[in-house]
PDB file of C-alpha atoms in Angstrom:
ATOM      1  CA  UNK F   1      24.732  -9.982 -10.293  1.00 39.00           C
ATOM      2  CA  UNK F   2      21.274  -8.430 -10.329  1.00 44.00           C
ATOM      3  CA  UNK F   3      19.721  -7.560  -6.967  1.00 45.00           C
ATOM      4  CA  UNK F   4      17.903  -9.918  -4.719  1.00 49.00           C
ATOM      5  CA  UNK F   5      13.758  -9.736  -4.447  1.00 46.00           C
ATOM      6  CA  UNK F   6      13.691  -7.347  -6.791  1.00 57.00           C
ATOM      7  CA  UNK F   7       9.619  -6.349  -7.615  1.00 67.00           C
ATOM      8  CA  UNK F   8       8.809  -8.271  -4.894  1.00 80.00           C
ATOM      9  CA  UNK F   9       5.674  -6.962  -3.267  1.00 83.00           C
ATOM     10  CA  UNK F  10       6.482  -7.504   0.596  1.00 85.00           C
ATOM     11  CA  UNK F  11       3.301  -6.094   2.118  1.00 84.00           C
ATOM     12  CA  UNK F  12       0.017  -5.323   0.575  1.00 87.00           C
ATOM     13  CA  UNK F  13      -2.558  -3.788   2.122  1.00 86.00           C
ATOM     14  CA  UNK F  14      -5.623  -5.246   0.235  1.00 85.00           C
ATOM     15  CA  UNK F  15      -8.599  -3.329   2.437  1.00 84.00           C
ATOM     16  CA  UNK F  16      -7.653  -0.353   0.624  1.00 83.00           C
ATOM     17  CA  UNK F  17      -9.549  -1.754  -2.792  1.00 79.00           C
ATOM     18  CA  UNK F  18     -11.943  -2.942  -0.023  1.00 78.00           C
ATOM     19  CA  UNK F  19     -12.725   1.132   1.500  1.00 82.00           C
ATOM     20  CA  UNK F  20     -11.493   3.296  -1.349  1.00 84.00           C
ATOM     21  CA  UNK F  21     -11.868   4.260  -5.141  1.00 85.00           C
ATOM     22  CA  UNK F  22      -7.751   4.552  -5.839  1.00 88.00           C
ATOM     23  CA  UNK F  23      -7.711   7.201  -8.368  1.00 88.00           C
ATOM     24  CA  UNK F  24      -4.022   8.101  -8.685  1.00 88.00           C
ATOM     25  CA  UNK F  25      -1.082   6.444  -8.018  1.00 90.00           C
ATOM     26  CA  UNK F  26       2.401   7.877  -6.157  1.00 91.00           C
ATOM     27  CA  UNK F  27       6.148   5.481  -5.962  1.00 92.00           C
ATOM     28  CA  UNK F  28       7.697   6.428  -2.071  1.00 92.00           C
ATOM     29  CA  UNK F  29      10.723   5.628  -0.930  1.00 92.00           C
ATOM     30  CA  UNK F  30      11.089   5.304   2.871  1.00 91.00           C
ATOM     31  CA  UNK F  31      13.271   6.465   5.393  1.00 89.00           C
ATOM     32  CA  UNK F  32      14.195   3.475   7.274  1.00 84.00           C
ATOM     33  CA  UNK F  33      17.034   2.412   9.853  1.00 78.00           C
ATOM     34  CA  UNK F  34      19.009  -0.525   8.512  1.00 78.00           C
ATOM     35  CA  UNK F  35      17.547  -3.775  10.649  1.00 79.00           C
ATOM     36  CA  UNK F  36      13.921  -2.230   9.321  1.00 81.00           C
ATOM     37  CA  UNK F  37      15.404  -3.049   5.598  1.00 84.00           C
ATOM     38  CA  UNK F  38      16.439  -5.988   6.824  1.00 83.00           C
ATOM     39  CA  UNK F  39      12.422  -6.715   8.945  1.00 83.00           C
ATOM     40  CA  UNK F  40      10.928  -5.493   5.666  1.00 85.00           C
ATOM     41  CA  UNK F  41      12.649  -7.784   3.570  1.00 86.00           C
ATOM     42  CA  UNK F  42      11.951 -10.748   5.307  1.00 85.00           C
ATOM     43  CA  UNK F  43       8.255  -9.682   4.695  1.00 84.00           C
ATOM     44  CA  UNK F  44       7.589  -8.609   8.565  1.00 85.00           C
ATOM     45  CA  UNK F  45       5.727  -5.348   7.802  1.00 86.00           C
ATOM     46  CA  UNK F  46       2.273  -4.576   7.970  1.00 88.00           C
ATOM     47  CA  UNK F  47       0.975  -1.601   6.246  1.00 89.00           C
ATOM     48  CA  UNK F  48      -3.241  -2.812   6.875  1.00 88.00           C
ATOM     49  CA  UNK F  49      -3.386   0.171   9.644  1.00 87.00           C
ATOM     50  CA  UNK F  50      -1.057   2.843   8.014  1.00 87.00           C
ATOM     51  CA  UNK F  51      -1.893   6.461   6.977  1.00 87.00           C
ATOM     52  CA  UNK F  52      -0.025   9.043   5.836  1.00 89.00           C
ATOM     53  CA  UNK F  53       0.017  12.483   6.553  1.00 89.00           C
ATOM     54  CA  UNK F  54       1.570  15.707   4.838  1.00 90.00           C
ATOM     55  CA  UNK F  55       3.072  18.164   7.720  1.00 89.00           C
ATOM     56  CA  UNK F  56       6.280  21.254   6.907  1.00 90.00           C
ATOM     57  CA  UNK F  57       5.985  20.139   3.543  1.00 87.00           C
ATOM     58  CA  UNK F  58       7.355  16.412   4.343  1.00 91.00           C
ATOM     59  CA  UNK F  59       5.029  13.453   4.408  1.00 92.00           C
ATOM     60  CA  UNK F  60       5.126  10.618   7.104  1.00 92.00           C
ATOM     61  CA  UNK F  61       3.660   7.216   6.873  1.00 91.00           C
ATOM     62  CA  UNK F  62       1.744   6.506  10.477  1.00 91.00           C
ATOM     63  CA  UNK F  63       1.017   2.773  11.826  1.00 90.00           C
ATOM     64  CA  UNK F  64       3.502   0.868   9.603  1.00 88.00           C
ATOM     65  CA  UNK F  65       4.552  -1.945  11.620  1.00 87.00           C
ATOM     66  CA  UNK F  66       7.311  -3.448  10.717  1.00 84.00           C
ATOM     67  CA  UNK F  67       8.535  -5.730  13.368  1.00 81.00           C
ATOM     68  CA  UNK F  68      12.093  -5.470  15.506  1.00 80.00           C
ATOM     69  CA  UNK F  69      14.541  -7.627  13.524  1.00 77.00           C
ATOM     70  CA  UNK F  70      15.774 -10.565  15.583  1.00 75.00           C
ATOM     71  CA  UNK F  71      19.463  -9.976  15.306  1.00 76.00           C
ATOM     72  CA  UNK F  72      19.627  -6.419  15.895  1.00 63.00           C
ATOM     73  CA  UNK F  73      21.658  -4.600  17.412  1.00 66.00           C
ATOM     74  CA  UNK F  74      21.178  -1.204  19.807  1.00 63.00           C
ATOM     75  CA  UNK F  75      20.392   1.038  17.057  1.00 64.00           C
ATOM     76  CA  UNK F  76      16.736  -1.236  16.461  1.00 65.00           C
ATOM     77  CA  UNK F  77      14.176   0.946  16.928  1.00 65.00           C
ATOM     78  CA  UNK F  78      12.010   0.637  20.312  1.00 68.00           C
ATOM     79  CA  UNK F  79       8.809   1.934  18.372  1.00 74.00           C
ATOM     80  CA  UNK F  80       7.731  -0.656  15.832  1.00 79.00           C
ATOM     81  CA  UNK F  81       4.765   1.440  14.456  1.00 79.00           C
ATOM     82  CA  UNK F  82       6.629   4.754  15.021  1.00 83.00           C
ATOM     83  CA  UNK F  83       5.823   7.594  11.744  1.00 86.00           C
ATOM     84  CA  UNK F  84       7.942   7.552   9.204  1.00 88.00           C
ATOM     85  CA  UNK F  85       9.347  10.049   6.417  1.00 90.00           C
ATOM     86  CA  UNK F  86       8.529   9.217   3.169  1.00 91.00           C
ATOM     87  CA  UNK F  87      10.595  10.687  -0.067  1.00 92.00           C
ATOM     88  CA  UNK F  88       8.686  12.125  -2.775  1.00 91.00           C
ATOM     89  CA  UNK F  89      10.099  14.947  -5.113  1.00 93.00           C
ATOM     90  CA  UNK F  90       8.244  18.204  -3.651  1.00 92.00           C
ATOM     91  CA  UNK F  91       5.636  18.728  -6.220  1.00 92.00           C
ATOM     92  CA  UNK F  92       4.248  15.620  -5.832  1.00 90.00           C
ATOM     93  CA  UNK F  93       3.799  16.411  -2.396  1.00 90.00           C
ATOM     94  CA  UNK F  94       2.148  19.477  -3.477  1.00 89.00           C
ATOM     95  CA  UNK F  95      -0.095  17.942  -5.438  1.00 89.00           C
ATOM     96  CA  UNK F  96      -0.617  15.854  -2.777  1.00 88.00           C
ATOM     97  CA  UNK F  97      -1.764  18.184  -0.628  1.00 89.00           C
ATOM     98  CA  UNK F  98      -3.628  19.664  -2.918  1.00 87.00           C
ATOM     99  CA  UNK F  99      -5.843  16.847  -3.863  1.00 84.00           C
ATOM    100  CA  UNK F 100      -5.870  15.230  -0.074  1.00 83.00           C
ATOM    101  CA  UNK F 101      -7.945  18.501   1.077  1.00 84.00           C
ATOM    102  CA  UNK F 102     -10.682  17.162  -0.407  1.00 81.00           C
ATOM    103  CA  UNK F 103     -13.460  16.330   1.591  1.00 79.00           C
ATOM    104  CA  UNK F 104     -13.572  12.449   1.417  1.00 79.00           C
ATOM    105  CA  UNK F 105      -9.947  12.325  -0.416  1.00 85.00           C
ATOM    106  CA  UNK F 106      -7.247  10.263   1.706  1.00 86.00           C
ATOM    107  CA  UNK F 107      -3.708   9.328   1.278  1.00 89.00           C
ATOM    108  CA  UNK F 108      -3.986   5.277   1.536  1.00 90.00           C
ATOM    109  CA  UNK F 109      -0.646   3.074   1.299  1.00 92.00           C
ATOM    110  CA  UNK F 110      -1.085   0.460  -1.059  1.00 91.00           C
ATOM    111  CA  UNK F 111       2.265  -2.017  -1.100  1.00 90.00           C
ATOM    112  CA  UNK F 112       5.503  -2.365  -0.049  1.00 91.00           C
ATOM    113  CA  UNK F 113       8.320  -3.137  -2.813  1.00 91.00           C
ATOM    114  CA  UNK F 114      12.227  -3.456  -3.622  1.00 87.00           C
ATOM    115  CA  UNK F 115      13.028  -1.916  -6.674  1.00 88.00           C
ATOM    116  CA  UNK F 116      16.921  -1.820  -7.566  1.00 85.00           C
ATOM    117  CA  UNK F 117      17.814  -2.849  -3.967  1.00 82.00           C
ATOM    118  CA  UNK F 118      15.685  -0.030  -2.652  1.00 86.00           C
ATOM    119  CA  UNK F 119      12.017  -0.452  -0.394  1.00 88.00           C
ATOM    120  CA  UNK F 120       9.477   1.294  -2.012  1.00 90.00           C
ATOM    121  CA  UNK F 121       6.083   2.440  -0.537  1.00 91.00           C
ATOM    122  CA  UNK F 122       2.916   2.425  -3.094  1.00 92.00           C
ATOM    123  CA  UNK F 123       0.710   5.697  -2.263  1.00 90.00           C
ATOM    124  CA  UNK F 124      -2.703   6.118  -3.409  1.00 89.00           C
ATOM    125  CA  UNK F 125      -4.801   9.115  -4.181  1.00 88.00           C
ATOM    126  CA  UNK F 126      -7.749   7.430  -2.492  1.00 86.00           C
ATOM    127  CA  UNK F 127     -11.957   8.480  -2.207  1.00 86.00           C
ATOM    128  CA  UNK F 128     -13.883   7.012   0.863  1.00 80.00           C
ATOM    129  CA  UNK F 129     -16.278   4.611  -0.592  1.00 78.00           C
ATOM    130  CA  UNK F 130     -19.839   4.479   0.758  1.00 79.00           C
ATOM    131  CA  UNK F 131     -21.368   1.522   2.377  1.00 79.00           C
ATOM    132  CA  UNK F 132     -23.798   0.645  -1.345  1.00 77.00           C
ATOM    133  CA  UNK F 133     -20.348   1.281  -3.373  1.00 78.00           C
ATOM    134  CA  UNK F 134     -19.180  -1.624  -1.601  1.00 79.00           C
ATOM    135  CA  UNK F 135     -22.133  -3.969  -1.887  1.00 86.00           C
ATOM    136  CA  UNK F 136     -22.015  -2.411  -5.638  1.00 85.00           C
ATOM    137  CA  UNK F 137     -18.258  -3.882  -5.898  1.00 84.00           C
ATOM    138  CA  UNK F 138     -19.149  -6.754  -4.500  1.00 85.00           C
ATOM    139  CA  UNK F 139     -21.985  -7.732  -6.478  1.00 88.00           C
ATOM    140  CA  UNK F 140     -19.992  -6.979 -10.111  1.00 89.00           C
ATOM    141  CA  UNK F 141     -17.905  -9.489  -8.817  1.00 89.00           C
ATOM    142  CA  UNK F 142     -19.837 -11.602  -7.990  1.00 90.00           C
ATOM    143  CA  UNK F 143     -21.816 -11.859 -11.433  1.00 91.00           C
ATOM    144  CA  UNK F 144     -18.561 -11.705 -12.999  1.00 92.00           C
ATOM    145  CA  UNK F 145     -17.584 -14.544 -11.570  1.00 92.00           C
ATOM    146  CA  UNK F 146     -21.211 -16.276 -12.306  1.00 91.00           C
ATOM    147  CA  UNK F 147     -20.507 -15.665 -15.738  1.00 91.00           C
ATOM    148  CA  UNK F 148     -16.818 -17.440 -15.835  1.00 91.00           C
ATOM    149  CA  UNK F 149     -18.280 -20.493 -14.140  1.00 90.00           C
ATOM    150  CA  UNK F 150     -20.778 -20.358 -16.880  1.00 89.00           C
ATOM    151  CA  UNK F 151     -18.048 -20.269 -19.359  1.00 88.00           C
ATOM    152  CA  UNK F 152     -16.149 -22.817 -17.753  1.00 88.00           C
ATOM    153  CA  UNK F 153     -19.549 -24.809 -18.170  1.00 86.00           C
ATOM    154  CA  UNK F 154     -19.933 -24.408 -21.486  1.00 83.00           C
ATOM    155  CA  UNK F 155     -16.302 -25.057 -22.636  1.00 85.00           C
ATOM    156  CA  UNK F 156     -16.510 -28.494 -20.799  1.00 81.00           C
ATOM    157  CA  UNK F 157     -19.575 -29.811 -22.704  1.00 80.00           C
ATOM    158  CA  UNK F 158     -17.813 -28.603 -25.983  1.00 74.00           C
ATOM    159  CA  UNK F 159     -15.156 -31.012 -25.048  1.00 70.00           C
TER     160      UNK F 159
END
């Protein structure tokens, strides 16, 4: 009997690829309460404004919004945006700490998904994009779209 929702993306930070060059990714487990994991599995989480910090050798995610579970009990957390601990190996945390201290780098949450029954958070080490980088990315995307459109038109004519 397989687990439900394996590999399914439950929340995604689409703005991260717009604002950062993602250079490396890390898969982290999350420390959640029972009602929080139920809300996450129902897709009631948001990581658009979230960010990660490292303090005392532990990594935490801030501003990740998990809506309270409707059928929740007294163990439902009062604050939906509380800081939540992430689970990574000590070497990974130390590596992230060293890289994020460099100027222009940030630890950005990319997506939440379920793997083997556990909620996972994909963290990216991102270097901030400048405004001209964002315009350049948009121009490349538009050019690629025009090329694809021209190829489709050419295939229609050939038929």
